[in-house]
Coordinates of C-alpha atoms and ligand atoms in Angstrom, one line a residue:
X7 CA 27.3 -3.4 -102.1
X8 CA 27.1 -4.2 -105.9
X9 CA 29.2 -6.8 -107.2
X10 CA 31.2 -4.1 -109.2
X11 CA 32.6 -2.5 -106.3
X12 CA 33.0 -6.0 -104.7
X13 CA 35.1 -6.9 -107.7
X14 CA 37.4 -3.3 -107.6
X15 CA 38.4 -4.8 -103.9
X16 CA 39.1 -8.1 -104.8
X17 CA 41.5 -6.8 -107.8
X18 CA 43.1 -4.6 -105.7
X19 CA 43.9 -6.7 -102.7
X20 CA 45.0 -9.6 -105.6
X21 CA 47.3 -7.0 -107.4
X22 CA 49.3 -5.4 -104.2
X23 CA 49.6 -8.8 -102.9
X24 CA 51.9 -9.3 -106.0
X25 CA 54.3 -6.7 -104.8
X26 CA 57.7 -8.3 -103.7
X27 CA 57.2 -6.6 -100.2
X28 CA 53.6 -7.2 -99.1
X29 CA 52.5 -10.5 -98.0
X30 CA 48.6 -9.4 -98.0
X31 CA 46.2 -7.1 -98.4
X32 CA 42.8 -5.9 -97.6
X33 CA 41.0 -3.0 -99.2
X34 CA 38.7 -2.5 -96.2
X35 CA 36.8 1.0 -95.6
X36 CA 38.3 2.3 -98.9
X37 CA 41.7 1.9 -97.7
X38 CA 44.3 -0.9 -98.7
X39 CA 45.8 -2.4 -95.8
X40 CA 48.5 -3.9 -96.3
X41 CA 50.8 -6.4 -93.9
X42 CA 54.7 -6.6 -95.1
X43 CA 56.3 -9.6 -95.9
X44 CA 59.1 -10.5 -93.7
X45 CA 61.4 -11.3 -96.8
X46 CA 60.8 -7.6 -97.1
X47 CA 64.6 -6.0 -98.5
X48 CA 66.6 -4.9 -95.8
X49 CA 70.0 -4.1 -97.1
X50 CA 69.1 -0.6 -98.3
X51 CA 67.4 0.4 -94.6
X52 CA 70.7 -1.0 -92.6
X53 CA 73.1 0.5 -95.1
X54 CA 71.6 3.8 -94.3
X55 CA 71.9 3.3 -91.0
X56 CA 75.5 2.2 -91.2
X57 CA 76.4 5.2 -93.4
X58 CA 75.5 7.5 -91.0
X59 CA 77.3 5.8 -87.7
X60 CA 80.1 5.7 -90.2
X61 CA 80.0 9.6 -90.4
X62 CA 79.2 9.9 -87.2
X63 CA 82.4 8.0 -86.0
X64 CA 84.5 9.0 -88.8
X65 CA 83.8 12.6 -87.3
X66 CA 85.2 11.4 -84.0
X67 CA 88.4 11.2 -85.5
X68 CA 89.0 14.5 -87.0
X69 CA 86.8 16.1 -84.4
X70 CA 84.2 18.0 -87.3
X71 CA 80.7 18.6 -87.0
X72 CA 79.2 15.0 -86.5
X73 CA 75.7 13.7 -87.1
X74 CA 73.6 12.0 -84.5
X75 CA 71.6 9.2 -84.0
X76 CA 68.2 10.7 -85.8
X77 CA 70.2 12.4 -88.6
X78 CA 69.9 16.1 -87.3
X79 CA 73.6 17.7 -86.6
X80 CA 75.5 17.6 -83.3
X81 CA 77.8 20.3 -83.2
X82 CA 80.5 18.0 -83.2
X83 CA 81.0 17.7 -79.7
X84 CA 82.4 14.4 -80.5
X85 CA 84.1 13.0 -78.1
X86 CA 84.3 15.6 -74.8
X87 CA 83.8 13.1 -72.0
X88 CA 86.7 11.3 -73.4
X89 CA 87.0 7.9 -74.8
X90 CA 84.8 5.8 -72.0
X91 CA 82.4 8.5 -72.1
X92 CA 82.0 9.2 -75.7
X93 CA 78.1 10.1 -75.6
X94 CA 78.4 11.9 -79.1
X95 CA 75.2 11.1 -81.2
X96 CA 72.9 10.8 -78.4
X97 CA 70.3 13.7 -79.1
X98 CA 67.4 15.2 -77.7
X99 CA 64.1 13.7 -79.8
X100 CA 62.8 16.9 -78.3
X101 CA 65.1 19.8 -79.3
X102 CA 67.9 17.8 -81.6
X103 CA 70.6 18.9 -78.5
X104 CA 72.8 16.9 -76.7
X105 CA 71.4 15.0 -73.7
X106 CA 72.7 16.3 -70.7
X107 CA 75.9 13.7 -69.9
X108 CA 75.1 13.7 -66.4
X109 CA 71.6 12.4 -67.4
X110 CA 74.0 10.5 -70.2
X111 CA 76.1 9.2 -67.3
X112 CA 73.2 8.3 -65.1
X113 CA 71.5 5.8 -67.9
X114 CA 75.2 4.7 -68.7
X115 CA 75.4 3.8 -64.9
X116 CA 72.2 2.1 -64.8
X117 CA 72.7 0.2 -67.8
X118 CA 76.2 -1.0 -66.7
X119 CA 74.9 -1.6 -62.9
X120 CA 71.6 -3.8 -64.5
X121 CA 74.1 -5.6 -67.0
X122 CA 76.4 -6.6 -63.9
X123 CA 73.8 -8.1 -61.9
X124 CA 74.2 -10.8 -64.6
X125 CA 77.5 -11.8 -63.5
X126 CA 78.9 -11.6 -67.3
X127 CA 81.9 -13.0 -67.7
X128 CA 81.9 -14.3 -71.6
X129 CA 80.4 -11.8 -73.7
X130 CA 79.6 -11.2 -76.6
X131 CA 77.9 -7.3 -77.2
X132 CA 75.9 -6.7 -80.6
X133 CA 76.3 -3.0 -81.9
X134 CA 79.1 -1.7 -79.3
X135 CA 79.2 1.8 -80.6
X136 CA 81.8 4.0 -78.8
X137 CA 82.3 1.4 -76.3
X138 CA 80.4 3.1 -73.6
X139 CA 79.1 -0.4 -71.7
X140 CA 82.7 -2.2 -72.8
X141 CA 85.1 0.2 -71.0
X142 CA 83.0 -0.4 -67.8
X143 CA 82.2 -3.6 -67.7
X144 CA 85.3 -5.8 -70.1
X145 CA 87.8 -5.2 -67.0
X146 CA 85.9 -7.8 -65.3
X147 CA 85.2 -10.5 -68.2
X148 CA 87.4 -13.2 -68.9
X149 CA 86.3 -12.6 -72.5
X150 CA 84.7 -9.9 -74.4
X151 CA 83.8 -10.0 -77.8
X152 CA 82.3 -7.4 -79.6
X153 CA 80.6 -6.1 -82.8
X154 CA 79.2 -3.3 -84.9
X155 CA 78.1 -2.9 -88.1
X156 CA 80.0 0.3 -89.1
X157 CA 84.3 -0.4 -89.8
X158 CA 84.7 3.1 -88.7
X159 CA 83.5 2.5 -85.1
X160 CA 85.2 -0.7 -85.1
X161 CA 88.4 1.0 -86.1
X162 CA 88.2 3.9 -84.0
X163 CA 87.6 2.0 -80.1
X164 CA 90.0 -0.4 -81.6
X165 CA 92.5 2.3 -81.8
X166 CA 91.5 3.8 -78.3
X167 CA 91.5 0.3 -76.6
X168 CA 95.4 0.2 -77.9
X169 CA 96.3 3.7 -76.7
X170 CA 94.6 3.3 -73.7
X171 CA 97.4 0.9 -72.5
X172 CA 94.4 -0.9 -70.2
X173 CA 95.8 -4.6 -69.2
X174 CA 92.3 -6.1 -70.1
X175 CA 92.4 -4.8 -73.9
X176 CA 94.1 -8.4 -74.7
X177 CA 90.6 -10.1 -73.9
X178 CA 88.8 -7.7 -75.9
X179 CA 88.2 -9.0 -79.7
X180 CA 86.4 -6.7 -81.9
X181 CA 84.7 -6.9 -85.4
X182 CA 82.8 -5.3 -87.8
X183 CA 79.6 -7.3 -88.4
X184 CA 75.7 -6.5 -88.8
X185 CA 73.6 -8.1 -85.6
X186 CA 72.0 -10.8 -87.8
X187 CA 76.2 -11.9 -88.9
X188 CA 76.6 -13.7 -85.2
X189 CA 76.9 -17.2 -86.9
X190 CA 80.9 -17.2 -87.2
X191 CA 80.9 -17.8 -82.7
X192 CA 80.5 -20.9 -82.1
X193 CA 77.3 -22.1 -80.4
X194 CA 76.9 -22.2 -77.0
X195 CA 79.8 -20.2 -76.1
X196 CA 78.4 -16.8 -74.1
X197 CA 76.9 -16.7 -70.6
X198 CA 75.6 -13.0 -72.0
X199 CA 75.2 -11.5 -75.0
X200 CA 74.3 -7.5 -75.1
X201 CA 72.2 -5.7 -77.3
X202 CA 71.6 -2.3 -75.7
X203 CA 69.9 0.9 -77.8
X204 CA 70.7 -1.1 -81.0
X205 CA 66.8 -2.4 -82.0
X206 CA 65.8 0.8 -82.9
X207 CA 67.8 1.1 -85.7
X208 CA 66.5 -2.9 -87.5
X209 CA 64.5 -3.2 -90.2
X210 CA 61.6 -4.7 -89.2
X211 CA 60.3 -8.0 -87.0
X212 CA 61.9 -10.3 -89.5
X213 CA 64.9 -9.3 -89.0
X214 CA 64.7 -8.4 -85.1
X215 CA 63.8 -12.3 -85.0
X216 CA 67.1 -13.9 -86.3
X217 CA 68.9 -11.2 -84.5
X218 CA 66.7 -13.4 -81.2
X219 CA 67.4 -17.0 -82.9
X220 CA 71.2 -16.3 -83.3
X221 CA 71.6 -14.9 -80.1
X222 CA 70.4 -17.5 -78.5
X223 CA 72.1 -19.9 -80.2
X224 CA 75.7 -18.6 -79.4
X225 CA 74.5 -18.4 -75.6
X226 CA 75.0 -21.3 -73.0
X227 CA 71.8 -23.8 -71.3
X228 CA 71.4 -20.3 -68.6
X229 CA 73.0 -17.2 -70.5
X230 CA 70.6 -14.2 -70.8
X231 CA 70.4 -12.3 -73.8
X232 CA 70.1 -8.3 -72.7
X233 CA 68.2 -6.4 -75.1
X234 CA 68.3 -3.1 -73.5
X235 CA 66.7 0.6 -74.2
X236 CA 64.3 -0.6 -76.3
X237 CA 61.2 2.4 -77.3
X238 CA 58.5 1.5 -76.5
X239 CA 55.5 1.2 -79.7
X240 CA 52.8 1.2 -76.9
X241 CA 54.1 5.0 -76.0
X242 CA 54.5 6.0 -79.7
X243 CA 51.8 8.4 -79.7
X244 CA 53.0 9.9 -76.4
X245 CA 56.8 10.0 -77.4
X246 CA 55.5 11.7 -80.9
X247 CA 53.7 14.2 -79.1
X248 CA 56.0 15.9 -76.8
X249 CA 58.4 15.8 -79.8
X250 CA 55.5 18.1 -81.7
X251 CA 54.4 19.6 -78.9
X252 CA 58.3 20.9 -78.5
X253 CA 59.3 21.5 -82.0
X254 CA 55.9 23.5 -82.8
X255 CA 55.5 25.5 -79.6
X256 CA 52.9 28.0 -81.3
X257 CA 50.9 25.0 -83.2
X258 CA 46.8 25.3 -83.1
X259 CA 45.4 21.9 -81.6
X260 CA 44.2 20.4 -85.0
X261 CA 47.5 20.8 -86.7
X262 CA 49.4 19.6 -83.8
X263 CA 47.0 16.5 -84.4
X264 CA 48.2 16.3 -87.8
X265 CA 51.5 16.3 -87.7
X266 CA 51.0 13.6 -84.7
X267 CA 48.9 11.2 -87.1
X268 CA 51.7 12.0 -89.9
X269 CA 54.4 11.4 -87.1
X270 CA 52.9 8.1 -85.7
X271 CA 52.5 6.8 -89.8
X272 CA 55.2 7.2 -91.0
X273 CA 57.7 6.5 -87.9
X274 CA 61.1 5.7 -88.9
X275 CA 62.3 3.6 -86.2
X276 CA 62.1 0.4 -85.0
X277 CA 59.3 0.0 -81.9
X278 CA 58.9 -2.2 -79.7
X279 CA 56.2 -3.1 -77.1
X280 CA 56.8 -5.2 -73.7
X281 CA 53.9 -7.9 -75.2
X282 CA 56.7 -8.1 -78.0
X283 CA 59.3 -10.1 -76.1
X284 CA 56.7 -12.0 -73.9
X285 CA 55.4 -13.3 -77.0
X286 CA 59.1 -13.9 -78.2
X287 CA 59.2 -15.9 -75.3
X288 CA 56.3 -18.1 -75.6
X289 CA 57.5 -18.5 -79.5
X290 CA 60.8 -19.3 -78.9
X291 CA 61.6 -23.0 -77.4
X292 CA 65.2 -21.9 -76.5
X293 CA 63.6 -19.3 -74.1
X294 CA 62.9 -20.1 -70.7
X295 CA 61.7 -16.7 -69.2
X296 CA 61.8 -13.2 -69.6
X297 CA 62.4 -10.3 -67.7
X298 CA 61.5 -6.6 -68.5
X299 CA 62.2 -4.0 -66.6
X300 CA 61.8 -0.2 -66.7
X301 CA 65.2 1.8 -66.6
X302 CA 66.4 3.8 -63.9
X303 CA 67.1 7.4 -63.3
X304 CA 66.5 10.5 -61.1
X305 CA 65.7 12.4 -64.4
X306 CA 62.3 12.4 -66.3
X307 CA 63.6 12.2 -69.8
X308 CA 63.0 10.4 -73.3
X309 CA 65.2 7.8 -71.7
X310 CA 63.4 7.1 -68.7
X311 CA 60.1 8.0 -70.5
X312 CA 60.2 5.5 -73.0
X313 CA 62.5 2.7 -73.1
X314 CA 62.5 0.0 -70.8
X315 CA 64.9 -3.3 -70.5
X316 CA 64.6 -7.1 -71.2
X317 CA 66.1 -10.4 -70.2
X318 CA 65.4 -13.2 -72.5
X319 CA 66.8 -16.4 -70.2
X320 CA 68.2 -19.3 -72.4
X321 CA 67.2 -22.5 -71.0
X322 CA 67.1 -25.3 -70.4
X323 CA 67.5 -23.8 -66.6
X324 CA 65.6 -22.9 -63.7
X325 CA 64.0 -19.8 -63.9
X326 CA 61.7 -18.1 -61.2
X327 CA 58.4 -17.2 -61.7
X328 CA 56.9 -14.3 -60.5
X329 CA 53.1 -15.8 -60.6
X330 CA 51.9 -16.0 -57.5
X331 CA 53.6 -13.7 -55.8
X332 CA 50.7 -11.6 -53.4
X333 CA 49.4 -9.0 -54.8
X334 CA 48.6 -5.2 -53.3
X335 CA 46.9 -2.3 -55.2
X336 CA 48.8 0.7 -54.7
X337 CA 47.5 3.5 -51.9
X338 CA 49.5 5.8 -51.6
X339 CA 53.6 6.3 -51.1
X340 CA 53.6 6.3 -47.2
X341 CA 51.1 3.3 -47.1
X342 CA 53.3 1.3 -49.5
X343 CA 56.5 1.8 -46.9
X344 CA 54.4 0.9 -44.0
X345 CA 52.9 -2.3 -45.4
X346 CA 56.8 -3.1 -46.7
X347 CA 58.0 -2.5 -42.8
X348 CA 55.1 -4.6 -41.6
X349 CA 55.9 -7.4 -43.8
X350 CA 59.6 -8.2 -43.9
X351 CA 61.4 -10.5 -45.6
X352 CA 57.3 -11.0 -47.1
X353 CA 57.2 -10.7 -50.9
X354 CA 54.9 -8.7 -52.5
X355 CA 53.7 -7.5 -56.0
X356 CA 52.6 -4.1 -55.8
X357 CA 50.0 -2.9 -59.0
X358 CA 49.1 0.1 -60.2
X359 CA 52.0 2.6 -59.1
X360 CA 51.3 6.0 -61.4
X361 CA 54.4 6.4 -63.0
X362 CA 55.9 10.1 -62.7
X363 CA 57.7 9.9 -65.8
X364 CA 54.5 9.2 -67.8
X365 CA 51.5 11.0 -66.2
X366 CA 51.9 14.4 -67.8
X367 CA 52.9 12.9 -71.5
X368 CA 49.8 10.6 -71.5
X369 CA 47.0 13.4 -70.7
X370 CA 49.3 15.8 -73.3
X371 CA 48.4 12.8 -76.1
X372 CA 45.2 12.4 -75.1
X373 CA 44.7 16.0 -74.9
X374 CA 46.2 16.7 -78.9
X375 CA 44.3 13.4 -79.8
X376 CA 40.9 14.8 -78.9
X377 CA 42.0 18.2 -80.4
X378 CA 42.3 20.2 -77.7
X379 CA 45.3 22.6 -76.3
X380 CA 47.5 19.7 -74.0
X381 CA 46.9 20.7 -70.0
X382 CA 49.6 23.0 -68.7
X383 CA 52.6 21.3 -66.9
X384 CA 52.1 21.4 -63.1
X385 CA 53.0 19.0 -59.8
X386 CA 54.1 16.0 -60.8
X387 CA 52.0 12.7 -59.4
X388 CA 53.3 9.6 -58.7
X389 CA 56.4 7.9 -58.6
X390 CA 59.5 6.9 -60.7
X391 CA 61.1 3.7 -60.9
X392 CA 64.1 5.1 -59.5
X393 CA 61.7 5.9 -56.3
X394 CA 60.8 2.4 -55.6
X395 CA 64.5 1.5 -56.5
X396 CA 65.6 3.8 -53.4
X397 CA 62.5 3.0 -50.9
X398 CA 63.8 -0.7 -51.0
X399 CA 67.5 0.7 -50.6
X400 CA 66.6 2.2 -47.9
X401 CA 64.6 -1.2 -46.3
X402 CA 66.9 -3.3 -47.0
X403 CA 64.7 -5.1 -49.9
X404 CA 65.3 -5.9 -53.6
X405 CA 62.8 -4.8 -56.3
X406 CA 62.0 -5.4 -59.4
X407 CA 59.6 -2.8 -61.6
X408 CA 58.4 -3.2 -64.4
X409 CA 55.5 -1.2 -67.1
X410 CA 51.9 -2.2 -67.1
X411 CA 49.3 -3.2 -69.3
X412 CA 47.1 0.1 -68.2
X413 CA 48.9 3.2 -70.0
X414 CA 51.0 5.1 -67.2
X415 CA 50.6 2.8 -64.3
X416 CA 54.4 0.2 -63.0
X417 CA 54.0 -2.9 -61.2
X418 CA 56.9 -3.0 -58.3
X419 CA 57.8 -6.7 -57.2
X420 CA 59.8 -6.8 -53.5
X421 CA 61.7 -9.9 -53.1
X422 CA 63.1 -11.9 -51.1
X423 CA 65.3 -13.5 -53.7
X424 CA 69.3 -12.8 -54.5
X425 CA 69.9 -10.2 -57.5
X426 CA 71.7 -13.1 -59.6
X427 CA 68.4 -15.4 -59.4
X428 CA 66.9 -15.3 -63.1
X429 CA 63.2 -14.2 -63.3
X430 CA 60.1 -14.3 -65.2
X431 CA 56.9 -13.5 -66.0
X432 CA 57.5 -9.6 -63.9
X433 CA 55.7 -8.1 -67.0
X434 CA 51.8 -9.0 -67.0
X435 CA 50.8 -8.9 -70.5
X436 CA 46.5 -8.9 -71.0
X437 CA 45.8 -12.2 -72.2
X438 CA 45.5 -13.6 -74.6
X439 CA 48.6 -12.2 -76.2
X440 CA 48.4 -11.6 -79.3
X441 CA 52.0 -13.5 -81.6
X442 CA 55.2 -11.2 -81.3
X443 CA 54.7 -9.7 -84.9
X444 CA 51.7 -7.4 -83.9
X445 CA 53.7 -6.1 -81.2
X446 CA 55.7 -4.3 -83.4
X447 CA 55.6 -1.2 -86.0
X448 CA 57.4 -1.1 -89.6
X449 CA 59.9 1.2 -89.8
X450 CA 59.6 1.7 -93.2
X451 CA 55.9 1.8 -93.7
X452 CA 55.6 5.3 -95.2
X453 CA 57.8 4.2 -97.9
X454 CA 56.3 0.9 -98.6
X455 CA 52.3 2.6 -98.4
X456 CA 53.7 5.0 -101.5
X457 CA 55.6 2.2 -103.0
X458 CA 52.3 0.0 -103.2
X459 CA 50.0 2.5 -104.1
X460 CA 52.2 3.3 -107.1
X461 CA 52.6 -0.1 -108.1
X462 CA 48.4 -0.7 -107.8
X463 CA 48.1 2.3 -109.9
X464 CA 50.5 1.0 -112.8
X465 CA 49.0 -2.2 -112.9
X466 CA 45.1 -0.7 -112.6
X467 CA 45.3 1.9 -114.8
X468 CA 41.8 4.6 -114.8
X469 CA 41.2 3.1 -111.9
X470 CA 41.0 4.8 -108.1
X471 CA 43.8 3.3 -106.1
X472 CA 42.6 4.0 -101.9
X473 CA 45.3 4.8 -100.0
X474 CA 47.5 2.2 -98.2
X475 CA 47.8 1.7 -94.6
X476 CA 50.5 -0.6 -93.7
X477 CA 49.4 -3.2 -90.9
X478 CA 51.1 -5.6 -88.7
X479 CA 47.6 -8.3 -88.7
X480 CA 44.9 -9.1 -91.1
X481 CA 42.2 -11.3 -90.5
X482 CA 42.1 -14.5 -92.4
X483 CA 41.0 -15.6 -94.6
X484 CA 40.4 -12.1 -96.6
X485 CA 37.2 -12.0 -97.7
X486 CA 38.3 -10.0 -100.8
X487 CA 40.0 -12.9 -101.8
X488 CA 37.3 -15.0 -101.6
X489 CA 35.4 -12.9 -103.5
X490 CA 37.8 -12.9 -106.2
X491 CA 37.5 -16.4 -106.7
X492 CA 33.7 -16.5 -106.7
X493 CA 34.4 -13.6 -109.6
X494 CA 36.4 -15.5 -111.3
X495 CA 34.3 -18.5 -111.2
X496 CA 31.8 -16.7 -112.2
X497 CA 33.4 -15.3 -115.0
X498 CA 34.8 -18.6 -116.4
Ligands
LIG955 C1 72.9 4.1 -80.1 S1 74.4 3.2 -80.4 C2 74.6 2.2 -79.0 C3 76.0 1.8 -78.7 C4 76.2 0.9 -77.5 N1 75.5 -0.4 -77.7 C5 75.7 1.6 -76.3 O1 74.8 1.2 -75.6 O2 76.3 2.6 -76.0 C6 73.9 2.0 -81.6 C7 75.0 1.2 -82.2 O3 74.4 0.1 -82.9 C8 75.1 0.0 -84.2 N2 74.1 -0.7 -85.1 C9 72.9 -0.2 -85.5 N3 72.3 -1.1 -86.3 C10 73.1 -2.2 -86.3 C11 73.0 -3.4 -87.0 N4 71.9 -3.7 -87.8 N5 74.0 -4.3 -86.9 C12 75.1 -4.0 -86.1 N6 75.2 -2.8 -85.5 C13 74.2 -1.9 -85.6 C14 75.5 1.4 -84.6 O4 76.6 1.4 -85.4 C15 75.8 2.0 -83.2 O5 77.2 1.9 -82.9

């Protein structure tokens, strides 16, 4: 390498790194890679976001065409299940249709049934939406506070909390407020704070971390933050995929591929992967275990697919960990019940279920990835959650299941434990974990790679800016800085 081209790096890295948003960059096989800064501008992403629940609300109330959740038009189907079941917005990725409401309802009825094994009582729920968790579960809270970024939703289950003449509507207190706006509650007031199918929508790890800090600081020594429906970024490709794969039936194998890489770049929301919160965890003193779980549901969907549940537990109190507990490798359905009726009462963590719900998305990916036609569907292996869920039903035994490191495969955990005892360490990270921030993707990267390489250009002129990859890691420290410095020692 001549000490030119050397040089050309070094410049490059030194004059993106000057760019308000990037805290570093490498030029590294002639392509800048650049890692955000956290400081990053926000306001612009969320007030997008808030515009369009705005319209999608303020469609509610004069019962118009209404957008949902990913932009695309609804049909204004607003409100048809009625106030507690207001499930306007929430689209097919696939096919930009409604979801089903019975699948709607089963997800609602999982989400409510998970949130009540808590034993809420004060709460406080971040980004309430259409109230679908609040009408369910604020009958039985002595308190229930609750917030959302858009006025228009605020105003709207405000005005259907009145009209519905419910007794409990006097301990309900609503407010318009962004998630990160949680420090007017005083601290250490909730036994449970809620976040559920809100993350997607933040700007980046930054801000998901002070939405974490606050959080935590409102709750009690022993309240338990519930992030729920969170996508999962280790599933991205998959969840891209089938979105392609639906939307352009008749696509060749290589273009398919594109429009996955272009898909997977330029993503616009907010991913997260399991590692995320057990690094949250470890990086968070207030935290004294974790819990993630996959959701439930008889349906293989995009909910059941790809979003999965956490429990971040606010010490200082006495959580249980899972460590320890003996292990089996799956063998087989009837083999798993007959071990679980030899041993009861035993506990038991059982690896390496294939998960139904994933098998036939993960050899699709890996089928467009290598640029091939994706396998036709056929006979579903494995098992879903929901199967273990009912196996244990039916023996009489609690379990807990939860994703794996190895790509389609569920860990189930049979306990002997009651439901209200607080667990951790159910999700089995490979170690050693990386820090939360590389367990997450940058919403808006494609914006930030053409903001950067415009800005390189400008300040480079005649010369060839690469393109820019936007990165959650770099190494340190960058050798293209170094080499800068020899340059310009040299030079002096
Ligand atoms: C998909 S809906 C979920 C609503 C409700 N949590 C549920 O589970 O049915 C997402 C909600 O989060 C709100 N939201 C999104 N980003 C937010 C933010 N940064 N701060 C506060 N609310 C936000 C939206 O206005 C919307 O009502």
């Amino acid at each position: 390498m001549t000490v030119q081209s050397v040089a050309g790096d070094a410049e490059i890295e030194a004059v993106a790194t000057t760019h308000p948003q990037v805290e570093r960059a490498v030029v590294s096989d002639g392509v800048i890679q650049v890692m955000p800064a956290d400081t990053a501008p926000q306001t612009e992403f969320v007030a997008q976001w808030r515009r369009l629940y705005d319209d999608l609300y303020a469609g509610d109330a004069d019962d118009s065409g209404t957008a949902s959740f990913d932009g695309r038009p609804d049909g204004g189907a607003a409100s048809a299940g009625g106030p507690m079941s207001d499930f306007s917005g929430w689209t097919s990725s696939y096919t930009g249709e409604l979801i089903p409401a019975e699948q709607m309802e089963e997800w609602r009825a999982a989400t409510v049934e998970r949130i009540r094994g808590l034993r809420p009582s004060r709460v406080l729920e971040i980004g309430v939406g259409s109230g679908l968790l609040l009408w369910h579960l604020a009958p039985d809270c002595a308190e229930y506070r609750a917030t959302d970024f858009s006025p228009v939703t605020i105003a709207n289950l405000r005005s259907r909390l009145k009209s519905s003449g419910v007794p409990w509507a006097s301990r309900v207190h609503l407010r318009a407020a962004e998630a990160v706006e949680t420090d007017r509650f005083p601290e250490g007031y909730f036994d449970t704070v809620i976040i559920n199918s809100v993350t997607m929508h933040f700007p980046g790890h930054g801000y998901m971390r002070r939405v974490v800090e606050q959080a935590l600081r409102v709750l009690a020594p022993g309240g338990r933050l519930f992030i729920g429906d969170n996508r999962d970024l280790s599933l991205l490709p998959e969840f891209v995929t089938e979105i392609q794969r639906t939307q352009h039936p008749s696509a060749a194998p290589a273009e398919l591929r594109d429009r996955v890489d272009q898909a997977v770049a330029g993503h616009e929301w907010l991913l997260l992967a399991p590692e995320y919160f057990v690094a949250t965890a470890r990086e968070l003193p207030d935290v004294a275990g974790v819990d993630i779980q996959l959701k439930r549901g008889s349906q293989v969907n995009e909910l059941t697919s790809f979003r999965f549940d956490v429990v971040l537990h606010k010490g200082p109190a006495p959580v249980r960990s899972l460590t320890g507990v003996p292990r089996l490798p799956f063998a087989g359905r009837p083999e798993l019940t007959a071990e679980l009726v030899r041993r009861p009462g035993e506990e038991l963590r059982v690896t390496g279920i294939p998960n139904r719900a994933l098998l036939r998305l993960l050899a699709s990916a890996a089928a467009v990835r290598r640029g091939e036609e994706p396998p036709p569907a056929q006979e579903e292996a494995g098992l879903l959650p929901e199967d273990l869920h009912l196996l244990a039903e039916q023996l009489g035994r609690r379990v807990v299941v939860t994703g794996s490191a190895q790509p389609g495969e569920m860990d189930a955990v049979f306990l002997s434990a009651p439901e209200e005892e607080p667990l951790t360490d159910l999700y089995e990270p490979r170690e050693p974990l990386e820090p939360a921030s590389h367990h997450v993707n940058y919403p808006q990267a494609a914006e930030l790679a053409e903001h950067v390489r415009r800005f390189v250009a400008e300040r480079l002129p005649g010369s060839d800016v690469p393109a820019v990859e936007i990165v959650n890691a770099l190494p340190q420290p960058t050798d293209g800085l170094r080499n800068l410095e020899e340059l310009n020692g040299s030079r002096s």
